[in-house]
Amino acid sequence: MKKQSVMDMDVRSSALGNGVLKKPVANRLYQTSTMAALLDAVYDGETTLDELLQHGNFGLGTFNALDGEMIVTDGVVRQFRAEGLAAEVPGSLKTPFACVTYFEPEKTVTIDSPKTKETFEELVDSLLGNPNLFGAVRFTGEFQRVDTRTVFCQCKPYPHMLEVVKKQPTCTMENVMGTMIGFRTPVYMQGVNVAGYHLHFLSEDSKRGGHVTEYRLVRGKLEVASISDLEIQLPRTEQFAKADLNPESLSEAIRIAEGG
């Protein structure tokens, strides 16, 4: 039986709901909570994965209690636990921070020579153009090396994220095929999201991956799209109400937390 895409299911659901066929909006970013909240140990959210997938089939995030890294590809949510292995998860799980979109590439280029993290980002920047817009990025191909990290599930009282990442497991994959996806966020949105590039990796066999900290590409296909439409859903929880969302050295804290 052919597997149905999330886009197909979402379109059919819209048609059944009101008799009008509606197509999900392409390249519209949906985000739950903020990066600043996650830094301040707001690790419990209200949004289920089923609800998240109503807003996109491509993206990344984490899970309640900071239980690993999330990647969303082709409408399937996978969880990377501390050992860096990927597994599909039930839609009833919740997330304290995630970003998704219905990704439709606006530009596609073939990469046929090695690129470092820096030269890859320069290429993506040139393709996206406007630095004040968000961008969605997908690279599929061969990697000489990918360094990833994951985070352990936390117990209450939750520690600050900078304490968590001191103990985060890391993994290096060499000569691996896979997909790296994520978003470029404008500098002025630091704290709301992660300014710059936030990327997650999934190996071709869908078994390994995590939050990307360093990489070197060999060859493959790069797809990008600019994003100017953004929706942020903020939690109504007590945790979020008490969070310090504008601490000193916010940018430095995010840099450390993201492994930059």
PDB file of C-alpha atoms in Angstrom:
ATOM      1  CA  MET A   1       0.000   0.000   0.000  1.00  0.00           C
ATOM      2  CA  LYS A   2       1.395   3.360  -1.027  1.00  0.00           C
ATOM      3  CA  LYS A   3       2.229   5.611   1.911  1.00  0.00           C
ATOM      4  CA  GLN A   4       0.287   8.874   1.904  1.00  0.00           C
ATOM      5  CA  SER A   5       2.109  12.101   2.460  1.00  0.00           C
ATOM      6  CA  VAL A   6       1.147  14.496   5.231  1.00  0.00           C
ATOM      7  CA  MET A   7       0.361  17.062   2.531  1.00  0.00           C
ATOM      8  CA  ASP A   8      -2.135  14.666   0.930  1.00  0.00           C
ATOM      9  CA  MET A   9      -3.760  13.850   4.265  1.00  0.00           C
ATOM     10  CA  ASP A  10      -3.953  17.511   5.252  1.00  0.00           C
ATOM     11  CA  VAL A  11      -5.591  18.464   1.938  1.00  0.00           C
ATOM     12  CA  ARG A  12      -8.134  15.658   2.221  1.00  0.00           C
ATOM     13  CA  SER A  13      -8.896  16.584   5.830  1.00  0.00           C
ATOM     14  CA  SER A  14      -9.562  20.179   4.801  1.00  0.00           C
ATOM     15  CA  ALA A  15     -11.923  19.019   2.094  1.00  0.00           C
ATOM     16  CA  LEU A  16     -13.856  16.793   4.492  1.00  0.00           C
ATOM     17  CA  GLY A  17     -14.052  19.527   7.100  1.00  0.00           C
ATOM     18  CA  ASN A  18     -15.802  22.213   5.082  1.00  0.00           C
ATOM     19  CA  GLY A  19     -16.293  20.904   1.590  1.00  0.00           C
ATOM     20  CA  VAL A  20     -13.603  23.190   0.177  1.00  0.00           C
ATOM     21  CA  LEU A  21     -10.315  21.804  -1.065  1.00  0.00           C
ATOM     22  CA  LYS A  22      -7.506  23.766   0.560  1.00  0.00           C
ATOM     23  CA  LYS A  23      -3.818  23.387  -0.057  1.00  0.00           C
ATOM     24  CA  PRO A  24      -1.477  24.018   2.886  1.00  0.00           C
ATOM     25  CA  VAL A  25       0.543  27.190   2.546  1.00  0.00           C
ATOM     26  CA  ALA A  26       4.019  26.463   1.220  1.00  0.00           C
ATOM     27  CA  ASN A  27       7.083  27.906   2.972  1.00  0.00           C
ATOM     28  CA  ARG A  28       5.152  29.344   5.897  1.00  0.00           C
ATOM     29  CA  LEU A  29       7.072  28.801   9.132  1.00  0.00           C
ATOM     30  CA  TYR A  30       5.196  27.591  12.196  1.00  0.00           C
ATOM     31  CA  GLN A  31       7.036  27.676  15.516  1.00  0.00           C
ATOM     32  CA  THR A  32       6.033  26.642  18.997  1.00  0.00           C
ATOM     33  CA  SER A  33       7.642  28.573  21.896  1.00  0.00           C
ATOM     34  CA  THR A  34      11.059  30.275  21.636  1.00  0.00           C
ATOM     35  CA  MET A  35      14.715  29.396  21.882  1.00  0.00           C
ATOM     36  CA  ALA A  36      15.136  31.766  24.831  1.00  0.00           C
ATOM     37  CA  ALA A  37      12.491  29.807  26.732  1.00  0.00           C
ATOM     38  CA  LEU A  38      14.253  26.535  25.977  1.00  0.00           C
ATOM     39  CA  LEU A  39      17.512  28.006  27.266  1.00  0.00           C
ATOM     40  CA  ASP A  40      15.742  28.854  30.529  1.00  0.00           C
ATOM     41  CA  ALA A  41      14.663  25.224  31.014  1.00  0.00           C
ATOM     42  CA  VAL A  42      11.083  25.537  29.703  1.00  0.00           C
ATOM     43  CA  TYR A  43      11.188  21.920  28.600  1.00  0.00           C
ATOM     44  CA  ASP A  44       7.465  21.125  28.706  1.00  0.00           C
ATOM     45  CA  GLY A  45       5.184  22.281  25.923  1.00  0.00           C
ATOM     46  CA  GLU A  46       1.523  21.932  25.041  1.00  0.00           C
ATOM     47  CA  THR A  47       1.741  21.050  21.341  1.00  0.00           C
ATOM     48  CA  THR A  48       1.468  17.395  20.313  1.00  0.00           C
ATOM     49  CA  LEU A  49       3.302  16.044  17.294  1.00  0.00           C
ATOM     50  CA  ASP A  50      -0.039  15.409  15.589  1.00  0.00           C
ATOM     51  CA  GLU A  51      -0.859  19.101  16.032  1.00  0.00           C
ATOM     52  CA  LEU A  52       2.611  20.094  14.840  1.00  0.00           C
ATOM     53  CA  LEU A  53       2.207  18.104  11.624  1.00  0.00           C
ATOM     54  CA  GLN A  54      -0.906  20.101  10.782  1.00  0.00           C
ATOM     55  CA  HIS A  55       1.462  23.007  10.115  1.00  0.00           C
ATOM     56  CA  GLY A  56       4.257  21.374   8.148  1.00  0.00           C
ATOM     57  CA  ASN A  57       5.993  18.242   6.887  1.00  0.00           C
ATOM     58  CA  PHE A  58       9.586  19.472   7.220  1.00  0.00           C
ATOM     59  CA  GLY A  59      11.412  20.801  10.259  1.00  0.00           C
ATOM     60  CA  LEU A  60      13.156  20.236  13.545  1.00  0.00           C
ATOM     61  CA  GLY A  61      12.877  20.668  17.303  1.00  0.00           C
ATOM     62  CA  THR A  62      12.982  18.676  20.515  1.00  0.00           C
ATOM     63  CA  PHE A  63      10.609  16.804  22.825  1.00  0.00           C
ATOM     64  CA  ASN A  64       9.145  17.393  26.270  1.00  0.00           C
ATOM     65  CA  ALA A  65      11.702  16.986  29.053  1.00  0.00           C
ATOM     66  CA  LEU A  66      14.343  17.710  26.375  1.00  0.00           C
ATOM     67  CA  ASP A  67      14.159  14.040  25.427  1.00  0.00           C
ATOM     68  CA  GLY A  68      16.377  14.055  22.346  1.00  0.00           C
ATOM     69  CA  GLU A  69      16.488  15.864  19.005  1.00  0.00           C
ATOM     70  CA  MET A  70      13.670  15.972  16.446  1.00  0.00           C
ATOM     71  CA  ILE A  71      13.746  15.868  12.672  1.00  0.00           C
ATOM     72  CA  VAL A  72      10.658  16.030  10.448  1.00  0.00           C
ATOM     73  CA  THR A  73      11.098  14.784   6.881  1.00  0.00           C
ATOM     74  CA  ASP A  74       8.280  14.008   4.445  1.00  0.00           C
ATOM     75  CA  GLY A  75       5.761  14.332   7.250  1.00  0.00           C
ATOM     76  CA  VAL A  76       7.455  11.745   9.478  1.00  0.00           C
ATOM     77  CA  VAL A  77       8.744  12.745  12.922  1.00  0.00           C
ATOM     78  CA  ARG A  78      11.858  10.969  14.156  1.00  0.00           C
ATOM     79  CA  GLN A  79      13.522  11.206  17.536  1.00  0.00           C
ATOM     80  CA  PHE A  80      17.259  10.990  18.120  1.00  0.00           C
ATOM     81  CA  ARG A  81      17.897   9.804  21.656  1.00  0.00           C
ATOM     82  CA  ALA A  82      21.206  10.151  23.505  1.00  0.00           C
ATOM     83  CA  GLU A  83      22.869   7.363  21.486  1.00  0.00           C
ATOM     84  CA  GLY A  84      22.116   9.180  18.207  1.00  0.00           C
ATOM     85  CA  LEU A  85      19.810   6.480  16.827  1.00  0.00           C
ATOM     86  CA  ALA A  86      16.641   7.544  15.019  1.00  0.00           C
ATOM     87  CA  ALA A  87      13.156   6.181  15.689  1.00  0.00           C
ATOM     88  CA  GLU A  88       9.647   7.165  14.651  1.00  0.00           C
ATOM     89  CA  VAL A  89       7.468   8.384  17.528  1.00  0.00           C
ATOM     90  CA  PRO A  90       3.743   8.531  18.322  1.00  0.00           C
ATOM     91  CA  GLY A  91       1.775  11.661  17.525  1.00  0.00           C
ATOM     92  CA  SER A  92       0.685  11.988  21.144  1.00  0.00           C
ATOM     93  CA  LEU A  93       4.163  13.101  22.278  1.00  0.00           C
ATOM     94  CA  LYS A  94       4.543  16.811  22.967  1.00  0.00           C
ATOM     95  CA  THR A  95       7.190  19.348  22.091  1.00  0.00           C
ATOM     96  CA  PRO A  96       8.429  22.448  23.961  1.00  0.00           C
ATOM     97  CA  PHE A  97      10.127  23.873  20.854  1.00  0.00           C
ATOM     98  CA  ALA A  98       9.812  23.032  17.175  1.00  0.00           C
ATOM     99  CA  CYS A  99       9.747  24.716  13.750  1.00  0.00           C
ATOM    100  CA  VAL A 100       8.022  23.235  10.703  1.00  0.00           C
ATOM    101  CA  THR A 101       6.929  24.261   7.235  1.00  0.00           C
ATOM    102  CA  TYR A 102       5.531  22.774   4.046  1.00  0.00           C
ATOM    103  CA  PHE A 103       8.812  23.014   2.182  1.00  0.00           C
ATOM    104  CA  GLU A 104       8.666  23.751  -1.529  1.00  0.00           C
ATOM    105  CA  PRO A 105      12.110  24.587  -2.941  1.00  0.00           C
ATOM    106  CA  GLU A 106      12.413  27.867  -4.821  1.00  0.00           C
ATOM    107  CA  LYS A 107      15.982  27.209  -5.965  1.00  0.00           C
ATOM    108  CA  THR A 108      17.852  23.953  -6.519  1.00  0.00           C
ATOM    109  CA  VAL A 109      21.548  23.564  -7.298  1.00  0.00           C
ATOM    110  CA  THR A 110      23.913  20.632  -7.677  1.00  0.00           C
ATOM    111  CA  ILE A 111      27.009  20.630  -5.487  1.00  0.00           C
ATOM    112  CA  ASP A 112      29.821  18.698  -7.171  1.00  0.00           C
ATOM    113  CA  SER A 113      32.848  19.783  -5.143  1.00  0.00           C
ATOM    114  CA  PRO A 114      33.609  19.590  -1.397  1.00  0.00           C
ATOM    115  CA  LYS A 115      32.345  22.357   0.846  1.00  0.00           C
ATOM    116  CA  THR A 116      33.034  23.202   4.457  1.00  0.00           C
ATOM    117  CA  LYS A 117      30.377  24.477   6.805  1.00  0.00           C
ATOM    118  CA  GLU A 118      31.465  28.042   6.069  1.00  0.00           C
ATOM    119  CA  THR A 119      31.482  27.752   2.272  1.00  0.00           C
ATOM    120  CA  PHE A 120      28.167  25.899   2.302  1.00  0.00           C
ATOM    121  CA  GLU A 121      26.519  28.645   4.344  1.00  0.00           C
ATOM    122  CA  GLU A 122      27.965  31.268   1.997  1.00  0.00           C
ATOM    123  CA  LEU A 123      26.372  29.458  -0.947  1.00  0.00           C
ATOM    124  CA  VAL A 124      23.004  29.210   0.795  1.00  0.00           C
ATOM    125  CA  ASP A 125      23.156  32.897   1.725  1.00  0.00           C
ATOM    126  CA  SER A 126      23.791  33.817  -1.901  1.00  0.00           C
ATOM    127  CA  LEU A 127      20.851  31.689  -3.077  1.00  0.00           C
ATOM    128  CA  LEU A 128      18.448  33.044  -0.455  1.00  0.00           C
ATOM    129  CA  GLY A 129      19.494  36.645  -0.989  1.00  0.00           C
ATOM    130  CA  ASN A 130      17.584  38.801   1.518  1.00  0.00           C
ATOM    131  CA  PRO A 131      19.334  38.297   4.901  1.00  0.00           C
ATOM    132  CA  ASN A 132      16.298  39.630   6.786  1.00  0.00           C
ATOM    133  CA  LEU A 133      14.091  36.713   5.751  1.00  0.00           C
ATOM    134  CA  PHE A 134      14.040  33.202   7.148  1.00  0.00           C
ATOM    135  CA  GLY A 135      15.236  30.411   4.898  1.00  0.00           C
ATOM    136  CA  ALA A 136      14.510  26.690   4.661  1.00  0.00           C
ATOM    137  CA  VAL A 137      17.425  24.488   3.608  1.00  0.00           C
ATOM    138  CA  ARG A 138      17.728  20.871   2.499  1.00  0.00           C
ATOM    139  CA  PHE A 139      20.895  19.146   1.311  1.00  0.00           C
ATOM    140  CA  THR A 140      20.728  15.528   0.176  1.00  0.00           C
ATOM    141  CA  GLY A 141      23.891  13.713  -0.736  1.00  0.00           C
ATOM    142  CA  GLU A 142      27.323  12.574   0.369  1.00  0.00           C
ATOM    143  CA  PHE A 143      29.138  13.853   3.443  1.00  0.00           C
ATOM    144  CA  GLN A 144      32.814  13.388   4.168  1.00  0.00           C
ATOM    145  CA  ARG A 145      31.993  14.015   7.805  1.00  0.00           C
ATOM    146  CA  VAL A 146      29.058  15.019   9.990  1.00  0.00           C
ATOM    147  CA  ASP A 147      29.379  15.824  13.698  1.00  0.00           C
ATOM    148  CA  THR A 148      26.134  15.626  15.645  1.00  0.00           C
ATOM    149  CA  ARG A 149      24.961  15.826  19.223  1.00  0.00           C
ATOM    150  CA  THR A 150      21.850  14.841  21.107  1.00  0.00           C
ATOM    151  CA  VAL A 151      20.595  15.628  24.595  1.00  0.00           C
ATOM    152  CA  PHE A 152      19.526  13.442  27.502  1.00  0.00           C
ATOM    153  CA  CYS A 153      15.975  13.347  28.821  1.00  0.00           C
ATOM    154  CA  GLN A 154      15.843  15.622  31.888  1.00  0.00           C
ATOM    155  CA  CYS A 155      14.133  15.236  35.248  1.00  0.00           C
ATOM    156  CA  LYS A 156      12.499  17.979  37.308  1.00  0.00           C
ATOM    157  CA  PRO A 157      13.625  20.351  38.632  1.00  0.00           C
ATOM    158  CA  TYR A 158      14.990  20.958  35.171  1.00  0.00           C
ATOM    159  CA  PRO A 159      18.588  22.212  34.902  1.00  0.00           C
ATOM    160  CA  HIS A 160      19.485  25.155  32.677  1.00  0.00           C
ATOM    161  CA  MET A 161      20.300  24.116  29.124  1.00  0.00           C
ATOM    162  CA  LEU A 162      23.915  25.221  29.424  1.00  0.00           C
ATOM    163  CA  GLU A 163      24.313  22.639  32.188  1.00  0.00           C
ATOM    164  CA  VAL A 164      22.667  19.993  30.018  1.00  0.00           C
ATOM    165  CA  VAL A 165      24.894  20.524  26.983  1.00  0.00           C
ATOM    166  CA  LYS A 166      28.051  20.088  29.069  1.00  0.00           C
ATOM    167  CA  LYS A 167      27.148  16.389  29.231  1.00  0.00           C
ATOM    168  CA  GLN A 168      25.617  15.965  25.779  1.00  0.00           C
ATOM    169  CA  PRO A 169      26.634  12.865  23.806  1.00  0.00           C
ATOM    170  CA  THR A 170      28.315  13.548  20.466  1.00  0.00           C
ATOM    171  CA  CYS A 171      28.785  11.440  17.367  1.00  0.00           C
ATOM    172  CA  THR A 172      30.962  11.667  14.253  1.00  0.00           C
ATOM    173  CA  MET A 173      29.863   9.976  11.031  1.00  0.00           C
ATOM    174  CA  GLU A 174      32.338   9.702   8.150  1.00  0.00           C
ATOM    175  CA  ASN A 175      31.693   9.002   4.463  1.00  0.00           C
ATOM    176  CA  VAL A 176      27.955   8.878   4.974  1.00  0.00           C
ATOM    177  CA  MET A 177      24.973   9.535   2.730  1.00  0.00           C
ATOM    178  CA  GLY A 178      22.047  11.422   4.163  1.00  0.00           C
ATOM    179  CA  THR A 179      19.891  14.511   4.380  1.00  0.00           C
ATOM    180  CA  MET A 180      20.614  17.707   6.308  1.00  0.00           C
ATOM    181  CA  ILE A 181      17.673  20.045   6.821  1.00  0.00           C
ATOM    182  CA  GLY A 182      16.865  23.127   8.807  1.00  0.00           C
ATOM    183  CA  PHE A 183      16.480  26.862   8.819  1.00  0.00           C
ATOM    184  CA  ARG A 184      18.449  30.070   8.547  1.00  0.00           C
ATOM    185  CA  THR A 185      17.153  32.690  10.970  1.00  0.00           C
ATOM    186  CA  PRO A 186      17.809  36.451  10.662  1.00  0.00           C
ATOM    187  CA  VAL A 187      20.088  37.972  13.302  1.00  0.00           C
ATOM    188  CA  TYR A 188      17.338  40.214  14.678  1.00  0.00           C
ATOM    189  CA  MET A 189      15.312  37.112  15.632  1.00  0.00           C
ATOM    190  CA  GLN A 190      17.961  35.814  18.036  1.00  0.00           C
ATOM    191  CA  GLY A 191      16.231  34.424  21.118  1.00  0.00           C
ATOM    192  CA  VAL A 192      12.967  33.895  19.312  1.00  0.00           C
ATOM    193  CA  ASN A 193      14.849  31.306  17.279  1.00  0.00           C
ATOM    194  CA  VAL A 194      18.528  30.551  16.661  1.00  0.00           C
ATOM    195  CA  ALA A 195      20.143  33.328  14.635  1.00  0.00           C
ATOM    196  CA  GLY A 196      22.063  31.838  11.738  1.00  0.00           C
ATOM    197  CA  TYR A 197      21.850  28.180  10.776  1.00  0.00           C
ATOM    198  CA  HIS A 198      20.082  25.481  12.785  1.00  0.00           C
ATOM    199  CA  LEU A 199      20.433  22.099  11.044  1.00  0.00           C
ATOM    200  CA  HIS A 200      19.660  18.457  11.824  1.00  0.00           C
ATOM    201  CA  PHE A 201      20.938  15.371   9.976  1.00  0.00           C
ATOM    202  CA  LEU A 202      19.329  12.033   9.081  1.00  0.00           C
ATOM    203  CA  SER A 203      21.370   9.238   7.492  1.00  0.00           C
ATOM    204  CA  GLU A 204      20.139   7.656   4.263  1.00  0.00           C
ATOM    205  CA  ASP A 205      19.058   4.517   6.109  1.00  0.00           C
ATOM    206  CA  SER A 206      17.031   6.679   8.565  1.00  0.00           C
ATOM    207  CA  LYS A 207      18.853   5.131  11.513  1.00  0.00           C
ATOM    208  CA  ARG A 208      21.307   7.796  12.702  1.00  0.00           C
ATOM    209  CA  GLY A 209      21.602  11.539  13.072  1.00  0.00           C
ATOM    210  CA  GLY A 210      21.003  14.473  15.370  1.00  0.00           C
ATOM    211  CA  HIS A 211      21.707  18.180  15.790  1.00  0.00           C
ATOM    212  CA  VAL A 212      24.528  19.180  13.444  1.00  0.00           C
ATOM    213  CA  THR A 213      27.538  20.973  14.891  1.00  0.00           C
ATOM    214  CA  GLU A 214      30.111  20.535  12.088  1.00  0.00           C
ATOM    215  CA  TYR A 215      30.230  18.977   8.631  1.00  0.00           C
ATOM    216  CA  ARG A 216      31.998  18.733   5.294  1.00  0.00           C
ATOM    217  CA  LEU A 217      30.029  17.961   2.141  1.00  0.00           C
ATOM    218  CA  VAL A 218      31.281  16.063  -0.892  1.00  0.00           C
ATOM    219  CA  ARG A 219      28.461  16.262  -3.445  1.00  0.00           C
ATOM    220  CA  GLY A 220      24.690  16.308  -3.694  1.00  0.00           C
ATOM    221  CA  LYS A 221      21.561  18.399  -4.208  1.00  0.00           C
ATOM    222  CA  LEU A 222      20.877  21.647  -2.359  1.00  0.00           C
ATOM    223  CA  GLU A 223      17.358  23.076  -2.170  1.00  0.00           C
ATOM    224  CA  VAL A 224      16.373  26.363  -0.535  1.00  0.00           C
ATOM    225  CA  ALA A 225      13.346  28.594  -0.082  1.00  0.00           C
ATOM    226  CA  SER A 226      12.868  32.016   1.501  1.00  0.00           C
ATOM    227  CA  ILE A 227      10.292  32.393   4.274  1.00  0.00           C
ATOM    228  CA  SER A 228       8.481  35.659   4.977  1.00  0.00           C
ATOM    229  CA  ASP A 229       5.365  34.251   6.651  1.00  0.00           C
ATOM    230  CA  LEU A 230       5.804  33.270  10.308  1.00  0.00           C
ATOM    231  CA  GLU A 231       3.439  32.041  13.038  1.00  0.00           C
ATOM    232  CA  ILE A 232       4.605  31.590  16.621  1.00  0.00           C
ATOM    233  CA  GLN A 233       2.483  29.834  19.214  1.00  0.00           C
ATOM    234  CA  LEU A 234       3.568  30.700  22.739  1.00  0.00           C
ATOM    235  CA  PRO A 235       2.862  28.399  25.692  1.00  0.00           C
ATOM    236  CA  ARG A 236       0.371  29.408  28.374  1.00  0.00           C
ATOM    237  CA  THR A 237       2.169  27.342  30.991  1.00  0.00           C
ATOM    238  CA  GLU A 238       3.429  28.498  34.376  1.00  0.00           C
ATOM    239  CA  GLN A 239       6.960  27.552  33.311  1.00  0.00           C
ATOM    240  CA  PHE A 240       6.816  29.936  30.378  1.00  0.00           C
ATOM    241  CA  ALA A 241       5.224  32.697  32.448  1.00  0.00           C
ATOM    242  CA  LYS A 242       8.145  32.632  34.883  1.00  0.00           C
ATOM    243  CA  ALA A 243      10.910  32.288  32.283  1.00  0.00           C
ATOM    244  CA  ASP A 244      13.590  34.923  31.833  1.00  0.00           C
ATOM    245  CA  LEU A 245      13.436  35.472  28.070  1.00  0.00           C
ATOM    246  CA  ASN A 246      15.867  38.384  27.923  1.00  0.00           C
ATOM    247  CA  PRO A 247      18.929  37.369  29.957  1.00  0.00           C
ATOM    248  CA  GLU A 248      22.346  38.923  29.675  1.00  0.00           C
ATOM    249  CA  SER A 249      24.629  37.225  27.148  1.00  0.00           C
ATOM    250  CA  LEU A 250      21.674  35.626  25.352  1.00  0.00           C
ATOM    251  CA  SER A 251      23.559  35.289  22.063  1.00  0.00           C
ATOM    252  CA  GLU A 252      26.576  33.703  23.744  1.00  0.00           C
ATOM    253  CA  ALA A 253      24.344  31.248  25.613  1.00  0.00           C
ATOM    254  CA  ILE A 254      22.637  30.207  22.378  1.00  0.00           C
ATOM    255  CA  ARG A 255      26.000  29.809  20.660  1.00  0.00           C
ATOM    256  CA  ILE A 256      27.188  27.458  23.406  1.00  0.00           C
ATOM    257  CA  ALA A 257      23.900  25.552  23.498  1.00  0.00           C
ATOM    258  CA  GLU A 258      23.932  25.056  19.737  1.00  0.00           C
ATOM    259  CA  GLY A 259      27.522  23.883  19.705  1.00  0.00           C
ATOM    260  CA  GLY A 260      28.790  26.864  17.713  1.00  0.00           C
TER     261      GLY A 260
END
